[in-house]
PDB file of C-alpha atoms in Angstrom:
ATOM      1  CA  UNK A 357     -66.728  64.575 100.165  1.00 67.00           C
ATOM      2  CA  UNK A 358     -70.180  65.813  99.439  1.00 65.00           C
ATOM      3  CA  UNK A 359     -71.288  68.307 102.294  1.00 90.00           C
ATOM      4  CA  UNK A 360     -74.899  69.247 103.718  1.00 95.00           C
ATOM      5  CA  UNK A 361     -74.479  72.017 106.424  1.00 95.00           C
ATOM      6  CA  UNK A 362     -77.488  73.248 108.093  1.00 95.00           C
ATOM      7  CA  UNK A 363     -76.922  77.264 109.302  1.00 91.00           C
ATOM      8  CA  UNK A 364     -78.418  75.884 113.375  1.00 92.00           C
ATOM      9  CA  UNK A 365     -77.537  72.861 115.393  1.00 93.00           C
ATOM     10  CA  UNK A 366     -80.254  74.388 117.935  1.00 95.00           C
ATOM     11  CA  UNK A 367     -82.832  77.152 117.578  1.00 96.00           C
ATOM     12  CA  UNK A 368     -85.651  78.315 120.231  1.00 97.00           C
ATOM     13  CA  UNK A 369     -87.987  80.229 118.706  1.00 97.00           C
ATOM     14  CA  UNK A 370     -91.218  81.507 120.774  1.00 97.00           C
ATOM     15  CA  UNK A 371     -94.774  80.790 118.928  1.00 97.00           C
ATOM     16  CA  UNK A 372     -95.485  83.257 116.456  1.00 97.00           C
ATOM     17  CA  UNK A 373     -92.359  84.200 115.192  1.00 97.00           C
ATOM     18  CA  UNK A 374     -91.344  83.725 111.588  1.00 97.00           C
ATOM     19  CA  UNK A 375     -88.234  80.997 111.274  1.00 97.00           C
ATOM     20  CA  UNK A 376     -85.888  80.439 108.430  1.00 97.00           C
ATOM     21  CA  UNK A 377     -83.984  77.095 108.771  1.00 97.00           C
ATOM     22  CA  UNK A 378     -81.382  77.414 105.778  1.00 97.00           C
ATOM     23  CA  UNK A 379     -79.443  74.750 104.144  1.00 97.00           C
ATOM     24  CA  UNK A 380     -76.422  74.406 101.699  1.00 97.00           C
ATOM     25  CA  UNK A 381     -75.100  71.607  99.731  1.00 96.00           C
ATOM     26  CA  UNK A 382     -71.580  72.038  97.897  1.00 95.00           C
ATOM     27  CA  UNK A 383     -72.181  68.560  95.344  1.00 91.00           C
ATOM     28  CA  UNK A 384     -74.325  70.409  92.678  1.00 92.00           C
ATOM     29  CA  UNK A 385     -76.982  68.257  93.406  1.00 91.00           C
ATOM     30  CA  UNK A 386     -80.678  69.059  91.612  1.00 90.00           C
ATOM     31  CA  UNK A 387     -82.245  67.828  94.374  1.00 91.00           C
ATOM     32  CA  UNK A 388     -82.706  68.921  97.666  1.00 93.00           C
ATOM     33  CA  UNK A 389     -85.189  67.842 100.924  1.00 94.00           C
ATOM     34  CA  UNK A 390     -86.657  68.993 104.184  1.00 96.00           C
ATOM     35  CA  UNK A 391     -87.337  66.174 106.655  1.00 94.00           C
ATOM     36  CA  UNK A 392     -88.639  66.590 110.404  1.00 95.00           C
ATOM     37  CA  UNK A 393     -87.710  63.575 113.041  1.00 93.00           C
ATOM     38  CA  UNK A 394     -89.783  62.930 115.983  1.00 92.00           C
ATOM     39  CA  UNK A 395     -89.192  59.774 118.295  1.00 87.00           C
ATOM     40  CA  UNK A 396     -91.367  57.080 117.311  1.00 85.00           C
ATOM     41  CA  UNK A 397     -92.353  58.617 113.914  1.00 88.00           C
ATOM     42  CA  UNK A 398     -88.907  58.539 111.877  1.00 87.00           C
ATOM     43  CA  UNK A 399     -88.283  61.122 108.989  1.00 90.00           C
ATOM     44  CA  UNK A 400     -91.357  62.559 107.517  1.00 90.00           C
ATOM     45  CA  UNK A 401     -90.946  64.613 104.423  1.00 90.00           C
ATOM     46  CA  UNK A 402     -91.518  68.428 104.368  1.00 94.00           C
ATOM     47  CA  UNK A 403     -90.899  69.540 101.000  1.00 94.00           C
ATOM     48  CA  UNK A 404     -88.434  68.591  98.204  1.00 91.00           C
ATOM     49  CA  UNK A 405     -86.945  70.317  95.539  1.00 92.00           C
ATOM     50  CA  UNK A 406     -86.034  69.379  91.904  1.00 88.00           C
ATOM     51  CA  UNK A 407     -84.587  72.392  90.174  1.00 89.00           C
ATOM     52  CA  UNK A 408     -84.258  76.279  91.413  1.00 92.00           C
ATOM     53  CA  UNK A 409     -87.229  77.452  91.695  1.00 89.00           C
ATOM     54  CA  UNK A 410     -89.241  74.445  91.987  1.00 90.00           C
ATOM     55  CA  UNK A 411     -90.896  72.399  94.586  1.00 92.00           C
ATOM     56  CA  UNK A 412     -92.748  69.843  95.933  1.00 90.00           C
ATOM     57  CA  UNK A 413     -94.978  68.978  98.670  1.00 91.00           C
ATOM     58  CA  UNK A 414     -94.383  65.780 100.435  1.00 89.00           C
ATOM     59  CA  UNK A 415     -95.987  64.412 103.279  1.00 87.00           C
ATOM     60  CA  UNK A 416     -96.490  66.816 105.887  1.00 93.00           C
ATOM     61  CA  UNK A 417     -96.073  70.397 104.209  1.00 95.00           C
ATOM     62  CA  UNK A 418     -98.646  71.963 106.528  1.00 96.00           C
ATOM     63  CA  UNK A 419     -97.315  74.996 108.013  1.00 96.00           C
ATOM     64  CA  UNK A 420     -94.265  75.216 106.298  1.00 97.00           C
ATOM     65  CA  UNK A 421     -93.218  76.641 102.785  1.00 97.00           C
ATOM     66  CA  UNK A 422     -89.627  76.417 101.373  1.00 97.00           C
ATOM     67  CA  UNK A 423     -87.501  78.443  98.964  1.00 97.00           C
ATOM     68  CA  UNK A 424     -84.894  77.372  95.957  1.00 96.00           C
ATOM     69  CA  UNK A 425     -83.493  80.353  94.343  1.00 95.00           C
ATOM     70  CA  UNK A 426     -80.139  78.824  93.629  1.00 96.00           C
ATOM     71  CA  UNK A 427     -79.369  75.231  93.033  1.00 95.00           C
ATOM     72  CA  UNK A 428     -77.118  74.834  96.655  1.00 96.00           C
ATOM     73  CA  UNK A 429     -79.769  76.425  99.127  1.00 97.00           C
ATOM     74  CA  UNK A 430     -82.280  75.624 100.183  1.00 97.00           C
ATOM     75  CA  UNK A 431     -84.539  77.289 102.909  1.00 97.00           C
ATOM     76  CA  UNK A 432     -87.452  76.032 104.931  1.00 98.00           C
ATOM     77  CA  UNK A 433     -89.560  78.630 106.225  1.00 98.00           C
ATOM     78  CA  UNK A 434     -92.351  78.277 109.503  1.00 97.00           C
ATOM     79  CA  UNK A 435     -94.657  81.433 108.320  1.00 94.00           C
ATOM     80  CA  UNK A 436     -95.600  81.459 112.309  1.00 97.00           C
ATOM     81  CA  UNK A 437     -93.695  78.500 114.540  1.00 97.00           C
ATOM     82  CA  UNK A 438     -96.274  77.184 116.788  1.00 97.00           C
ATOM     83  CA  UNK A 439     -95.153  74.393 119.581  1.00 97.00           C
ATOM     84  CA  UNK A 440     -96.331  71.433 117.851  1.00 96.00           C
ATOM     85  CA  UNK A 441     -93.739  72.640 115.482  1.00 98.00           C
ATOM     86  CA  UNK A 442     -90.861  71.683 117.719  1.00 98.00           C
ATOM     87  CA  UNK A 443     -88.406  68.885 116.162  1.00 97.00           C
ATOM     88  CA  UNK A 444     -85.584  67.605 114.733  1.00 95.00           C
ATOM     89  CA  UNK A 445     -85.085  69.310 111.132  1.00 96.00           C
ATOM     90  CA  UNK A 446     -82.944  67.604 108.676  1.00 95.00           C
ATOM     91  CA  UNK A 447     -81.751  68.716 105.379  1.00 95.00           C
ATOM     92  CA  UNK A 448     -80.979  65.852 102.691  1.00 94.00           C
ATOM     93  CA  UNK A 449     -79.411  66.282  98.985  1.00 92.00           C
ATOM     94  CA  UNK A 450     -79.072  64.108  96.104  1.00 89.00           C
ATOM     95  CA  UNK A 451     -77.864  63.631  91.851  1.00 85.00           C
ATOM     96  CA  UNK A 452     -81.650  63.640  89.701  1.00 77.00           C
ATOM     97  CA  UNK A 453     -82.534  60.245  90.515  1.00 65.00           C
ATOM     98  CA  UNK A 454     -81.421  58.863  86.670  1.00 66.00           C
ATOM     99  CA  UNK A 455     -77.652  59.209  87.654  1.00 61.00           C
ATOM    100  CA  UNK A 456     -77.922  58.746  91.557  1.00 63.00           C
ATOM    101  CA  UNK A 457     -80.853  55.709  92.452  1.00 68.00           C
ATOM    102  CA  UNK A 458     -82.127  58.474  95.038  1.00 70.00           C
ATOM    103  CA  UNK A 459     -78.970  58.300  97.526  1.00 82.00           C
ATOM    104  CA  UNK A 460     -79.420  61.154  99.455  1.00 89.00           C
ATOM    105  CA  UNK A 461     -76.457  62.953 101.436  1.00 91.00           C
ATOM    106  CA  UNK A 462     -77.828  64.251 105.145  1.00 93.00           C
ATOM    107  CA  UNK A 463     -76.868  67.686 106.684  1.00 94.00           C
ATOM    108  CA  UNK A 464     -76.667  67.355 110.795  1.00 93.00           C
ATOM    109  CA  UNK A 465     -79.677  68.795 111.502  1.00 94.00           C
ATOM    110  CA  UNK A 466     -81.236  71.771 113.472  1.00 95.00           C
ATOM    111  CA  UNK A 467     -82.939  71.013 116.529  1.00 95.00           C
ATOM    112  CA  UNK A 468     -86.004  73.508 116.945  1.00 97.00           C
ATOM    113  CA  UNK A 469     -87.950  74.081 120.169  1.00 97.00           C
ATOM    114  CA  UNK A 470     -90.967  76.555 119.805  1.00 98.00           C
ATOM    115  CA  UNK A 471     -91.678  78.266 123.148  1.00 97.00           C
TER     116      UNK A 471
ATOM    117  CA  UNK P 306     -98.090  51.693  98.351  1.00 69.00           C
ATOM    118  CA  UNK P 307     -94.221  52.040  98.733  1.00 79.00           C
ATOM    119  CA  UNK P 308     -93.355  51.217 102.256  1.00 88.00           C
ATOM    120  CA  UNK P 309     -90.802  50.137 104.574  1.00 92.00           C
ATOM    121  CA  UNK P 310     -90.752  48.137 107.623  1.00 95.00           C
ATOM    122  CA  UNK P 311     -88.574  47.514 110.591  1.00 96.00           C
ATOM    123  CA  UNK P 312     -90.592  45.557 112.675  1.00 96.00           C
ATOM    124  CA  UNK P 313     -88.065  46.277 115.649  1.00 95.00           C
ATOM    125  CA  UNK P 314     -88.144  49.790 117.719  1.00 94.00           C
ATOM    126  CA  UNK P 315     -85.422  48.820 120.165  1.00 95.00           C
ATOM    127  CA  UNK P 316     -82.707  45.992 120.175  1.00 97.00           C
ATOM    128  CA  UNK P 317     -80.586  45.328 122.865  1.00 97.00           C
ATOM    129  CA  UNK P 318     -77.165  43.505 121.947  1.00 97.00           C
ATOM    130  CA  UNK P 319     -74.342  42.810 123.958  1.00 97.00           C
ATOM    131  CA  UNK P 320     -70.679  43.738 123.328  1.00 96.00           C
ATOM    132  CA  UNK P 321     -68.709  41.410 120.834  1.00 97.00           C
ATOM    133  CA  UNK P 322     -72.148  39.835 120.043  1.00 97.00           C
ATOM    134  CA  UNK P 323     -73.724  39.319 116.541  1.00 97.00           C
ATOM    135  CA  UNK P 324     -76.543  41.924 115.075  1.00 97.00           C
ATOM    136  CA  UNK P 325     -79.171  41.419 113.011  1.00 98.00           C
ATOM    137  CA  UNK P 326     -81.422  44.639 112.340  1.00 98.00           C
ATOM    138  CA  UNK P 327     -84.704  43.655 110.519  1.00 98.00           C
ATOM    139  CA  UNK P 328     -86.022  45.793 107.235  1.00 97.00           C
ATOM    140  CA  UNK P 329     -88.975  44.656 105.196  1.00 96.00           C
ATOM    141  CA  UNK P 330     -90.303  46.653 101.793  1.00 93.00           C
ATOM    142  CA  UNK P 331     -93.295  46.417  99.818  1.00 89.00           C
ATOM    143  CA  UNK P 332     -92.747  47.849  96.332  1.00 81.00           C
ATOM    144  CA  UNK P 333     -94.003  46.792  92.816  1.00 76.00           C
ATOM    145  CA  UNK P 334     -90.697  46.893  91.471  1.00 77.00           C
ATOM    146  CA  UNK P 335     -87.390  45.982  92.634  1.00 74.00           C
ATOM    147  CA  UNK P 336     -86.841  49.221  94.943  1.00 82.00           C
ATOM    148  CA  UNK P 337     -82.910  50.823  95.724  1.00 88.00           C
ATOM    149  CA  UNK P 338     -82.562  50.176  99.134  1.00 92.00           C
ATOM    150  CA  UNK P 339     -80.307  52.023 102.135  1.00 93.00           C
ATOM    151  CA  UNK P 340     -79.351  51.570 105.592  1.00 97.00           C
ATOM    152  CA  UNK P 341     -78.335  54.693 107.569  1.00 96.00           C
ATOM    153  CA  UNK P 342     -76.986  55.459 110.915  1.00 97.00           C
ATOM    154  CA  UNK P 343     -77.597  58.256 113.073  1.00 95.00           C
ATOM    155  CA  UNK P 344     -75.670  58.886 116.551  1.00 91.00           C
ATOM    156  CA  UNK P 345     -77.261  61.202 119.022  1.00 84.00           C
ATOM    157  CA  UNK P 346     -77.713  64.379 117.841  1.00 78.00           C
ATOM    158  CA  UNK P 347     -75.848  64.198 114.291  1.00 81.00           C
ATOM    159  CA  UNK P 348     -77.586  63.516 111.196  1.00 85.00           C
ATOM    160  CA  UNK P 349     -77.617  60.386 109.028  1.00 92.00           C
ATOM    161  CA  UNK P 350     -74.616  58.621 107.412  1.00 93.00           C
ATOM    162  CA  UNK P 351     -75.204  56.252 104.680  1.00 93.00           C
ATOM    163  CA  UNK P 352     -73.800  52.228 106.013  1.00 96.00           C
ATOM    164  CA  UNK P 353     -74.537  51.059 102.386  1.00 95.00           C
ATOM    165  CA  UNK P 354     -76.813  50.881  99.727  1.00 92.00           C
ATOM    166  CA  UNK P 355     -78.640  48.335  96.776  1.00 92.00           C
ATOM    167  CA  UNK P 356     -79.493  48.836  93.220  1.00 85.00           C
ATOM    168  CA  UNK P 357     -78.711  45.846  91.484  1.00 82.00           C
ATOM    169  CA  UNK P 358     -76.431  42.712  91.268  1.00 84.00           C
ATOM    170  CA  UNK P 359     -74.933  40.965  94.098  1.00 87.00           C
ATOM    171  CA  UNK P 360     -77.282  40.882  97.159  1.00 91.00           C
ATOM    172  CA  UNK P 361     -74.678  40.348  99.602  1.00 96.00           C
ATOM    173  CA  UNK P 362     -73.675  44.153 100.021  1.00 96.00           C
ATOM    174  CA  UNK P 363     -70.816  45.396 102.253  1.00 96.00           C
ATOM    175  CA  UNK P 364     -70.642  48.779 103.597  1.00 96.00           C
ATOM    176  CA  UNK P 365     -68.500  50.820 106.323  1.00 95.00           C
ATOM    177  CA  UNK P 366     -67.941  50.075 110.007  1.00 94.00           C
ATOM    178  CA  UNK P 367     -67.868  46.345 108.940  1.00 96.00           C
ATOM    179  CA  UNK P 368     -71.614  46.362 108.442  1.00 97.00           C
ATOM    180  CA  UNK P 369     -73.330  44.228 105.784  1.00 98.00           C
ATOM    181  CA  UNK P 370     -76.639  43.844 104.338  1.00 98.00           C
ATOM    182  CA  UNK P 371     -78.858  40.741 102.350  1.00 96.00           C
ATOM    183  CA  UNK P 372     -81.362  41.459  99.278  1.00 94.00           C
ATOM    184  CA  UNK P 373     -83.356  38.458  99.162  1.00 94.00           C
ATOM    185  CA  UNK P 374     -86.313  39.365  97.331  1.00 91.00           C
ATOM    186  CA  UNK P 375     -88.185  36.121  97.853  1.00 92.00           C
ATOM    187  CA  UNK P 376     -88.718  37.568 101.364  1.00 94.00           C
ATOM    188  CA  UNK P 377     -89.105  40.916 100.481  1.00 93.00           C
ATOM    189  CA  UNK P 378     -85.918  41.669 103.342  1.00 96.00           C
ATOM    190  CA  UNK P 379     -82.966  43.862 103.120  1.00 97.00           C
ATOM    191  CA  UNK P 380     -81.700  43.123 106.577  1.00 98.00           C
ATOM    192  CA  UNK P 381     -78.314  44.534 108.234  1.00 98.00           C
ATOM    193  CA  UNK P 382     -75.532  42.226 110.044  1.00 98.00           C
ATOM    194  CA  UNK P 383     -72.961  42.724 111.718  1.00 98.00           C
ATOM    195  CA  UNK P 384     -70.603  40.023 113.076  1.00 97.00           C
ATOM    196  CA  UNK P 385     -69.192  41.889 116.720  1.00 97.00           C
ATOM    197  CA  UNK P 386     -70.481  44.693 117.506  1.00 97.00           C
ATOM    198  CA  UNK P 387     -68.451  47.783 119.129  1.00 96.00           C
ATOM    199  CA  UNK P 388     -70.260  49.774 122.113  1.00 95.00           C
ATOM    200  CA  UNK P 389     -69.323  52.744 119.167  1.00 94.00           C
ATOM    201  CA  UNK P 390     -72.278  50.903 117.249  1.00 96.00           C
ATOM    202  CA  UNK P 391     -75.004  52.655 119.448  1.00 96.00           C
ATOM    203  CA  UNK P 392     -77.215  54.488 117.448  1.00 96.00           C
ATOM    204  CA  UNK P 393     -80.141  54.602 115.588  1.00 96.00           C
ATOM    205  CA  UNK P 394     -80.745  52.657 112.400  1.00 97.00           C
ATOM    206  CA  UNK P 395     -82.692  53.482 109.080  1.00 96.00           C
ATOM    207  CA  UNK P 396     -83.659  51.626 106.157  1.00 95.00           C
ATOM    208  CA  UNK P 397     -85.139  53.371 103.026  1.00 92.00           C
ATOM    209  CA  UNK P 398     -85.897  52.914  99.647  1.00 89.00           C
ATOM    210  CA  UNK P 399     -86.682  54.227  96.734  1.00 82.00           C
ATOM    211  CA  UNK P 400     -87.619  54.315  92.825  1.00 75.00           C
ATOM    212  CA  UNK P 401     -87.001  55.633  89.763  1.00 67.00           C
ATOM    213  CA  UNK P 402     -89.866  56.637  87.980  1.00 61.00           C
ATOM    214  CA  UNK P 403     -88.600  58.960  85.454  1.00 52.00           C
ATOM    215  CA  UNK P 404     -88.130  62.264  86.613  1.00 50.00           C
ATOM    216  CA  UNK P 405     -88.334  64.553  88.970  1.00 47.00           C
ATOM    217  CA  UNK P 406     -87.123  64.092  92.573  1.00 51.00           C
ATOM    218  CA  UNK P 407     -87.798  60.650  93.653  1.00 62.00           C
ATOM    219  CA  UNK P 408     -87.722  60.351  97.145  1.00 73.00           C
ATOM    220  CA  UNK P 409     -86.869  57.904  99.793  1.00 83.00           C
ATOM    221  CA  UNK P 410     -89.217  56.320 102.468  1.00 86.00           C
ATOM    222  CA  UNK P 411     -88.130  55.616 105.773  1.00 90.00           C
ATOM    223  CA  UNK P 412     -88.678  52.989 108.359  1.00 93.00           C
ATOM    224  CA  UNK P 413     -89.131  54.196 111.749  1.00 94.00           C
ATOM    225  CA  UNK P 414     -85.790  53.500 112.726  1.00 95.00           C
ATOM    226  CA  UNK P 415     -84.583  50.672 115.213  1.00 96.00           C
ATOM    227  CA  UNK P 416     -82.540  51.656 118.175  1.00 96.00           C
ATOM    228  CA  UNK P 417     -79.396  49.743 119.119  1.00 97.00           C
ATOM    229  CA  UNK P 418     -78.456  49.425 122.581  1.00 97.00           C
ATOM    230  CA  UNK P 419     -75.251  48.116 123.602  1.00 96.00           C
ATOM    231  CA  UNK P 420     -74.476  46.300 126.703  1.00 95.00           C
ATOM    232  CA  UNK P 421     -71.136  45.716 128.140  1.00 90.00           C
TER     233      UNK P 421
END
């Protein structure tokens, strides 16, 4: 069974401080994903990740910067968590998209609240 | 621009009754399509998934889903539903366009209530 685990299932944080939300995948996927869930909006995507070493922007990267330096983790980082910042964090992993039409495996999540 | 729709927020169904979640996608090519499900709290579990072929898929938890491309509708069905079927419900797809990481895009989700 492929398996996403997240290092948090909940994390308070006060505004300011510098967060690392970490995430491992044990498929030897190439690609990895940050996602943040907020009722009403669905998943929005953070960053993604092709390759160690690499990465991409996606929708909403304000604020937030990631790290790859080896192909199972991958780490989101808040450079200073502010309160609009609060959310549902979910870590997603997938095949390169020629051998796995973009089905992406889920991690359970980390629940962040900024004080 | 890639998008999927589900045109329902919140669906109220009662026990041992038939489902129906709605999922709509606007793509230039035929897209790979996915339902998830996420309980409270948990992250997402795939139901089942579409690339090609028949477009009657099955998946787990006795959940099915339709392709009809005429319609542009990937909807999800499920004959009884179990009060264990309360959740929240995503469809997503994607493309391949030739490298990189191609990603998935979400619907907003529908959430399924269950009533005894």
């Amino acid at each position: 069974d492929v398996k996403v685990t997240q290092s948090s299932r909940y994390l308070v944080k006060r505004t300011g401080e510098k967060v690392f939300l970490e995430c491992v995948q044990d498929m030897d996927h190439e690609n990895m994903f940050w996602y943040r869930q907020d009722p009403g909006l669905g998943l929005r995507l953070i960053y993604f990740s092709y390759d160690v070493k690499m990465k991409e922007k996606g929708d909403i990267p304000e604020g937030y910067s990631v790290s790859r330096e080896k192909k199972e983790r991958f780490s989101l980082i808040l450079e200073s968590a502010s309160t609009n910042q609060t959310s549902m964090y979910l870590c997603a992993s997938s095949f390169a998209a020629d051998r796995s039409y973009n089905e992406q495996f889920f991690g359970p999540g980390t629940r962040l609240t900024v004080l | 621009a890639q998008s999927v729709t589900q045109p329902d927020i919140h669906i109220t169904v009662s026990e041992g009754a038939s489902l129906e979640l709605r999922c709509n996608y606007s793509y230039g090519a035929t897209p790979y399509l996915f339902w998830y499900v996420q309980s409270p709290g948990q992250g997402l579990q795939l139901l089942l998934k579409y690339f090609s072929g028949d477009t009657l898929v099955q998946g787990i938890k006795g959940f099915e889903a339709e392709f009809k491309r005429s319609q542009s509708s990937f909807n999800l069905r499920k004959p009884s539903v179990h009060w264990s079927d309360a959740a929240e419900y995503f469809c997503a797809g994607g493309t391949y366009s030739g490298g990189g990481a191609d990603g998935l895009t979400f619907g907003k989700g529908t959430h399924l209530i269950i009533q005894p």
